[in-house]
Tab-separated table of C-alpha atoms in Angstrom:
chain	number	residue	atom	x	y	z
A	258	MET	CA	17.485	25.737	-1.200
A	259	LEU	CA	14.426	24.381	-1.928
A	260	ALA	CA	15.374	20.837	-1.195
A	261	SER	CA	17.930	19.458	0.797
A	262	ARG	CA	21.374	17.563	-0.661
A	263	LYS	CA	20.054	14.083	0.491
A	264	MET	CA	16.682	14.386	-1.230
A	265	ARG	CA	17.957	14.711	-4.429
A	266	LYS	CA	21.378	11.710	-3.799
A	267	SER	CA	19.777	8.901	-6.477
A	268	TRP	CA	21.589	5.983	-4.555
A	269	TRP	CA	18.623	5.387	-2.081
A	270	LYS	CA	16.231	5.274	-4.358
A	271	ILE	CA	17.734	2.391	-6.559
A	272	LEU	CA	18.609	0.389	-3.206
A	273	ALA	CA	14.408	1.503	-2.734
A	274	VAL	CA	13.464	0.090	-5.857
A	275	VAL	CA	15.875	-3.288	-6.105
A	276	CYS	CA	14.571	-3.990	-2.701
A	277	ILE	CA	11.109	-3.959	-3.645
A	278	ILE	CA	12.160	-6.066	-7.191
A	279	TYR	CA	13.711	-8.677	-4.984
A	280	ALA	CA	10.758	-8.541	-2.718
A	281	ILE	CA	8.241	-9.508	-5.349
A	282	VAL	CA	10.714	-12.020	-7.081
A	283	GLY	CA	11.810	-13.562	-3.885
A	284	GLY	CA	8.890	-13.305	-2.240
A	285	LEU	CA	7.222	-15.224	-5.195
A	286	LEU	CA	9.420	-17.782	-6.497
A	287	MET	CA	12.239	-18.335	-3.195
A	288	PRO	CA	11.271	-21.047	-0.442
A	289	ALA	CA	8.157	-20.313	2.260
A	290	PRO	CA	6.428	-21.970	4.913
A	291	ASP	CA	3.475	-22.580	2.386
A	292	ASP	CA	1.905	-24.975	4.942
A	293	ILE	CA	0.222	-23.012	7.650
A	294	GLY	CA	-3.153	-24.060	7.732
A	295	ILE	CA	-5.273	-22.113	5.719
A	296	LEU	CA	-2.654	-19.182	4.808
A	297	ALA	CA	-0.895	-21.922	2.803
A	298	LYS	CA	0.429	-19.759	0.039
A	299	THR	CA	-0.851	-16.506	0.777
A	300	ILE	CA	1.890	-16.033	3.376
A	301	ARG	CA	4.250	-14.516	0.999
A	302	ASN	CA	1.662	-11.837	1.141
A	303	LEU	CA	3.488	-10.465	5.196
A	304	HIS	CA	6.525	-8.896	2.230
A	305	PHE	CA	3.695	-6.452	0.803
A	306	HIS	CA	0.738	-5.536	3.374
A	307	VAL	CA	3.073	-5.318	6.228
A	308	PRO	CA	5.841	-2.917	4.819
A	309	MET	CA	2.814	-0.989	3.821
A	310	TRP	CA	2.153	-0.126	7.649
A	311	PHE	CA	5.663	-0.253	8.553
A	312	THR	CA	5.908	2.471	6.118
A	313	MET	CA	2.952	4.130	7.734
A	314	ILE	CA	4.505	4.551	10.922
A	315	THR	CA	7.947	6.305	9.080
A	316	LEU	CA	6.510	8.418	7.595
A	317	LEU	CA	4.444	9.630	10.454
A	318	VAL	CA	6.903	9.733	12.495
A	319	VAL	CA	8.764	12.144	10.310
A	320	SER	CA	6.086	14.164	10.081
A	321	TYR	CA	5.307	14.390	13.280
A	322	ILE	CA	8.908	15.701	14.533
A	323	TYR	CA	8.191	18.073	11.418
A	324	GLY	CA	5.531	19.763	13.415
A	325	ILE	CA	6.959	19.932	16.452
A	326	LYS	CA	9.884	22.394	14.428
A	327	PHE	CA	7.443	24.312	12.785
A	328	LEU	CA	6.105	24.881	15.623
A	329	SER	CA	9.682	26.249	17.991
A	330	SER	CA	10.484	27.604	13.892
A	331	GLY	CA	7.575	28.853	12.024
A	332	ASN	CA	10.290	28.329	9.111
A	333	PRO	CA	6.966	27.278	6.983
A	334	MET	CA	8.969	24.793	4.584
A	335	HIS	CA	8.768	22.606	8.235
A	336	ASP	CA	5.331	22.865	7.805
A	337	THR	CA	6.005	21.380	4.318
A	338	MET	CA	7.050	18.457	4.987
A	339	SER	CA	4.922	17.540	8.237
A	340	SER	CA	1.839	17.702	6.395
A	341	SER	CA	3.539	15.766	2.574
A	342	PHE	CA	4.770	12.377	4.571
A	343	VAL	CA	1.490	12.937	6.845
A	344	LYS	CA	-0.286	12.842	2.795
A	345	VAL	CA	2.218	9.985	1.547
A	346	ALA	CA	1.396	8.670	4.884
A	347	MET	CA	-2.254	8.322	3.806
A	348	LEU	CA	-1.560	6.551	0.596
A	349	PHE	CA	0.153	3.749	2.473
A	350	GLY	CA	-2.959	3.231	4.985
A	351	LEU	CA	-5.104	3.333	2.213
A	352	MET	CA	-2.794	0.455	0.466
A	353	GLY	CA	-2.079	-1.258	4.236
A	354	LEU	CA	-6.428	-1.613	4.234
A	355	ALA	CA	-7.229	-2.551	1.203
A	356	THR	CA	-4.132	-5.609	0.556
A	357	GLY	CA	-5.582	-6.593	4.177
A	358	SER	CA	-8.636	-7.113	3.651
A	359	PHE	CA	-8.289	-8.541	0.052
A	360	TRP	CA	-5.705	-10.815	1.702
A	361	ALA	CA	-8.713	-12.018	4.224
A	362	ARG	CA	-11.682	-11.904	2.194
A	363	PHE	CA	-9.782	-14.738	-0.085
A	364	THR	CA	-7.994	-16.171	3.229
A	365	TRP	CA	-10.476	-16.097	5.565
A	366	GLY	CA	-13.682	-15.663	3.576
A	367	THR	CA	-14.716	-11.692	5.149
A	368	TRP	CA	-12.962	-8.173	3.841
A	369	TRP	CA	-13.345	-6.619	7.629
A	370	ILE	CA	-13.427	-8.696	11.260
A	371	GLU	CA	-14.176	-7.172	14.488
A	372	ASP	CA	-10.750	-6.728	16.064
A	373	ALA	CA	-8.836	-4.317	17.627
A	374	LYS	CA	-5.628	-3.435	15.227
A	375	LEU	CA	-8.183	-3.713	12.597
A	376	ASN	CA	-10.433	-0.879	14.340
A	377	GLY	CA	-7.603	0.904	15.410
A	378	ALA	CA	-6.011	0.959	12.020
A	379	ALA	CA	-9.563	2.251	10.352
A	380	ILE	CA	-9.764	4.957	13.830
A	381	GLY	CA	-6.503	5.611	12.959
A	382	MET	CA	-7.082	6.791	8.981
A	383	LEU	CA	-10.380	8.543	9.972
A	384	ILE	CA	-8.307	10.766	12.433
A	385	TYR	CA	-6.020	12.075	9.711
A	386	THR	CA	-8.278	12.293	7.088
A	387	ALA	CA	-9.583	14.891	9.958
A	388	TYR	CA	-6.042	16.374	9.395
A	389	TYR	CA	-6.827	16.562	5.945
A	390	ILE	CA	-9.971	18.610	6.375
A	391	LEU	CA	-8.464	20.886	8.935
A	392	ARG	CA	-5.503	22.034	6.872
A	393	ASN	CA	-7.465	22.842	3.880
A	394	SER	CA	-10.092	24.627	6.149
A	395	ILE	CA	-7.960	27.187	6.896
A	396	ASP	CA	-6.248	29.827	4.733
A	397	ASP	CA	-3.729	31.367	6.202
A	398	GLU	CA	-0.069	29.550	5.917
A	399	VAL	CA	0.966	30.595	9.758
A	400	LYS	CA	-2.349	29.769	11.402
A	401	ARG	CA	-2.251	26.587	9.220
A	402	GLY	CA	0.808	25.789	9.742
A	403	LYS	CA	0.270	26.113	13.898
A	404	PHE	CA	-3.073	23.886	13.867
A	405	SER	CA	-2.406	21.339	11.195
A	406	SER	CA	0.903	20.656	13.335
A	407	VAL	CA	-0.463	20.989	17.085
A	408	TYR	CA	-3.517	18.383	15.634
A	409	ASN	CA	-0.709	15.634	14.798
A	410	LEU	CA	0.814	16.535	18.629
A	411	PHE	CA	-2.265	14.666	19.607
A	412	ALA	CA	-2.926	12.817	16.490
A	413	PHE	CA	0.489	10.660	16.404
A	414	PRO	CA	0.480	9.138	19.995
A	415	ILE	CA	-3.147	8.152	19.635
A	416	TYR	CA	-2.201	6.479	16.719
A	417	ILE	CA	0.806	4.523	17.476
A	418	VAL	CA	-1.809	3.467	20.993
A	419	LEU	CA	-4.800	2.802	18.207
A	420	ILE	CA	-2.676	0.407	16.264
A	421	ILE	CA	-0.056	-0.923	19.005
A	422	VAL	CA	-0.733	-0.244	21.980
A	423	ILE	CA	-3.958	-1.300	22.569
A	424	PRO	CA	-4.179	-4.512	20.375
A	425	ARG	CA	-1.319	-6.281	21.962
A	426	MET	CA	-3.365	-4.866	25.169
A	427	ALA	CA	-6.729	-6.950	23.621
A	428	GLU	CA	-7.869	-10.152	25.275
A	429	THR	CA	-8.400	-12.272	22.111
A	430	SER	CA	-6.808	-11.028	18.385
A	431	LEU	CA	-7.344	-12.726	15.148
A	432	HIS	CA	-4.728	-11.005	13.637
A	433	PRO	CA	-0.432	-11.250	14.680
A	434	ALA	CA	1.050	-9.335	17.475
A	435	SER	CA	-2.228	-8.397	19.501
A	436	GLY	CA	-4.418	-9.945	22.080
A	437	ASP	CA	-3.369	-13.781	21.716
A	438	THR	CA	-1.929	-14.507	18.734
A	439	VAL	CA	2.035	-14.837	18.465
A	440	GLY	CA	3.912	-11.755	16.393
A	441	PHE	CA	7.077	-10.850	14.605
A	442	SER	CA	9.832	-12.531	17.918
A	443	THR	CA	12.391	-14.029	16.631
A	444	LEU	CA	10.693	-17.588	17.565
A	445	ASP	CA	7.723	-16.977	15.001
A	446	LEU	CA	8.932	-15.944	11.614
A	447	ASP	CA	10.847	-18.174	9.946
A	448	ASN	CA	13.908	-17.952	8.215
A	449	ASN	CA	12.749	-18.258	5.012
A	450	LEU	CA	11.346	-15.212	5.576
A	451	ARG	CA	13.064	-12.962	7.127
A	452	LYS	CA	15.361	-13.498	4.240
A	453	VAL	CA	13.132	-12.050	1.966
A	454	PHE	CA	10.906	-9.188	4.356
A	455	TYR	CA	14.301	-7.178	6.287
A	456	LEU	CA	15.528	-5.947	3.005
A	457	ALA	CA	10.902	-6.127	1.765
A	458	THR	CA	10.345	-2.953	4.689
A	459	VAL	CA	13.638	-1.208	3.737
A	460	GLY	CA	12.372	-1.233	0.234
A	461	TRP	CA	9.066	-0.536	1.267
A	462	ILE	CA	10.006	2.435	3.628
A	463	LEU	CA	12.500	3.869	0.848
A	464	LEU	CA	9.986	4.137	-1.703
A	465	GLY	CA	7.236	5.903	1.353
A	466	VAL	CA	10.260	8.156	1.433
A	467	TRP	CA	11.180	9.193	-2.080
A	468	ILE	CA	7.105	9.945	-2.531
A	469	ALA	CA	6.937	11.709	0.200
A	470	THR	CA	10.669	14.479	-0.984
A	471	LEU	CA	8.548	14.353	-3.966
A	472	LYS	CA	5.289	15.814	-2.786
A	473	TYR	CA	7.835	17.943	-0.732
A	474	ARG	CA	9.619	19.145	-3.589
A	475	LEU	CA	6.543	19.819	-5.545
A	476	THR	CA	4.581	21.369	-2.860
A	477	GLU	CA	7.760	23.872	-2.311
A	478	ILE	CA	7.866	24.561	-5.049
A	479	LYS	CA	4.237	25.647	-5.829
A	480	ARG	CA	4.880	28.163	-2.219
A	481	ILE	CA	7.340	29.716	-3.445
A	482	ASP	CA	5.951	30.278	-6.921
A	483	GLU	CA	2.826	31.946	-5.084
A	484	GLU	CA	4.859	34.294	-3.141
A	485	ILE	CA	6.507	35.450	-5.712
B	172	MET	CA	-13.826	-11.857	-12.153
B	173	ARG	CA	-15.274	-14.694	-10.876
B	174	LYS	CA	-12.989	-17.278	-12.844
B	175	TYR	CA	-10.655	-15.319	-10.438
B	176	SER	CA	-12.293	-15.098	-7.300
B	177	ALA	CA	-12.707	-18.859	-7.713
B	178	LEU	CA	-9.154	-20.001	-8.632
B	179	LEU	CA	-7.971	-17.936	-5.905
B	180	MET	CA	-10.085	-19.570	-3.326
B	181	LEU	CA	-9.303	-22.521	-4.396
B	182	VAL	CA	-5.582	-21.625	-3.899
B	183	ALA	CA	-6.481	-19.612	-0.781
B	184	PHE	CA	-8.926	-22.266	1.341
B	185	SER	CA	-6.838	-25.561	1.013
B	186	ALA	CA	-4.709	-26.697	3.930
B	187	MET	CA	-2.641	-28.747	2.276
B	188	ALA	CA	0.255	-26.734	0.132
B	189	GLN	CA	0.763	-28.024	-3.020
B	190	THR	CA	-2.692	-28.060	-4.644
B	191	PRO	CA	-3.304	-28.498	-7.898
B	192	VAL	CA	-3.464	-25.018	-8.792
B	193	ASP	CA	-0.425	-24.450	-7.320
B	194	ASP	CA	1.429	-27.677	-9.339
B	195	PHE	CA	-0.139	-25.345	-12.665
B	196	PHE	CA	1.549	-22.294	-10.628
B	197	TYR	CA	4.743	-23.703	-10.231
B	198	GLN	CA	5.361	-26.445	-12.050
B	199	SER	CA	4.210	-25.889	-15.900
B	200	GLY	CA	6.659	-22.496	-15.380
B	201	LYS	CA	3.612	-20.123	-15.082
B	202	ILE	CA	4.862	-19.152	-11.146
B	203	TYR	CA	7.111	-16.855	-13.724
B	204	VAL	CA	4.533	-15.107	-15.917
B	205	VAL	CA	2.793	-13.681	-12.516
B	206	VAL	CA	6.641	-12.556	-11.383
B	207	ALA	CA	6.771	-10.637	-14.370
B	208	ILE	CA	3.652	-8.869	-14.484
B	209	MET	CA	4.417	-7.862	-10.590
B	210	VAL	CA	7.918	-7.342	-11.678
B	211	ILE	CA	6.979	-4.762	-15.013
B	212	ILE	CA	3.780	-3.110	-13.538
B	213	PHE	CA	6.206	-2.073	-10.740
B	214	SER	CA	9.336	-0.999	-13.353
B	215	ILE	CA	6.912	0.884	-14.806
B	216	LEU	CA	6.000	2.715	-11.995
B	217	ALA	CA	9.611	3.286	-10.787
B	218	VAL	CA	9.708	4.806	-14.486
B	219	TYR	CA	7.461	7.353	-13.331
B	220	LEU	CA	8.812	8.421	-9.913
B	221	VAL	CA	12.445	8.707	-11.875
B	222	ARG	CA	10.892	10.870	-14.467
B	223	LEU	CA	8.827	12.427	-11.618
B	224	ASP	CA	11.538	12.839	-9.846
B	225	LYS	CA	14.002	14.243	-13.033
B	226	LYS	CA	11.783	16.695	-13.431
B	227	ILE	CA	11.539	18.376	-10.235
B	228	THR	CA	14.871	19.006	-9.683
B	229	LYS	CA	14.783	20.470	-13.120
B	230	LEU	CA	12.077	22.964	-11.496
B	231	GLU	CA	13.669	23.795	-8.518
B	232	LYS	CA	17.447	24.075	-10.491
B	233	GLU	CA	15.442	26.542	-12.356
B	234	ARG	CA	14.325	28.466	-9.239
B	235	ASN	CA	16.895	28.557	-7.977
B	236	GLU	CA	19.289	30.229	-10.705
B	237	ALA	CA	16.564	33.017	-10.867
């Protein structure tokens, strides 16, 4: 069996599409706190920019788990899962950086600032780019899988520290939930935003998983074809 | 591109919720155009994913039977 049954199911993919369309329509048309200082209506970007990162983290968690599984099992399917999910996670990271940068440029006047979270996110992308390069440099499949999985073993915790832990510890920050700013606790997120945000996040995460499973399935087909 | 940036900056740098541009978008119903465009873009992407999914399923079925 090349792909697990769960990957071929449709219900969660339909849910992803529905949730995201809801995020677009509801995010733009439903009431929202459009009067918070300089943000004005751009607050609605919340439903798009932030889920990119939640999706990236989710995909990296899956990749991490399968990396560990590969180290203990040696099953190449596990390595394919691990690497496919990293690759799609990077796609979402790229979108997260691009959307964040664009949002910042037109709301606060700059493409980038020296901020703990932003720097952490950028370094995180570099770390996983190195993962890519590492994989490409090794021809032997088993070695490639083992080296990548061990790299992942270090890379993922460091990534979490870079984008979540250190920003929270920073003294000041311009980014929500870092340094001295407030974040997504119950007191801070407006109820109107919540109505869209939670479903938007679910939708984007499911979409990310869908794309990652497609990458996995295609890679597995190619791998097995080459074996034959 | 410049017209677009100017428009966006007009919206973004304002501290008020309702700027003349917002009114234009919301009251004239033009916001629906924006929503429609985004839904169209996303729907096309979704259809692409569905087709890709089906192609891959077909390939997998062939491999499993072989």
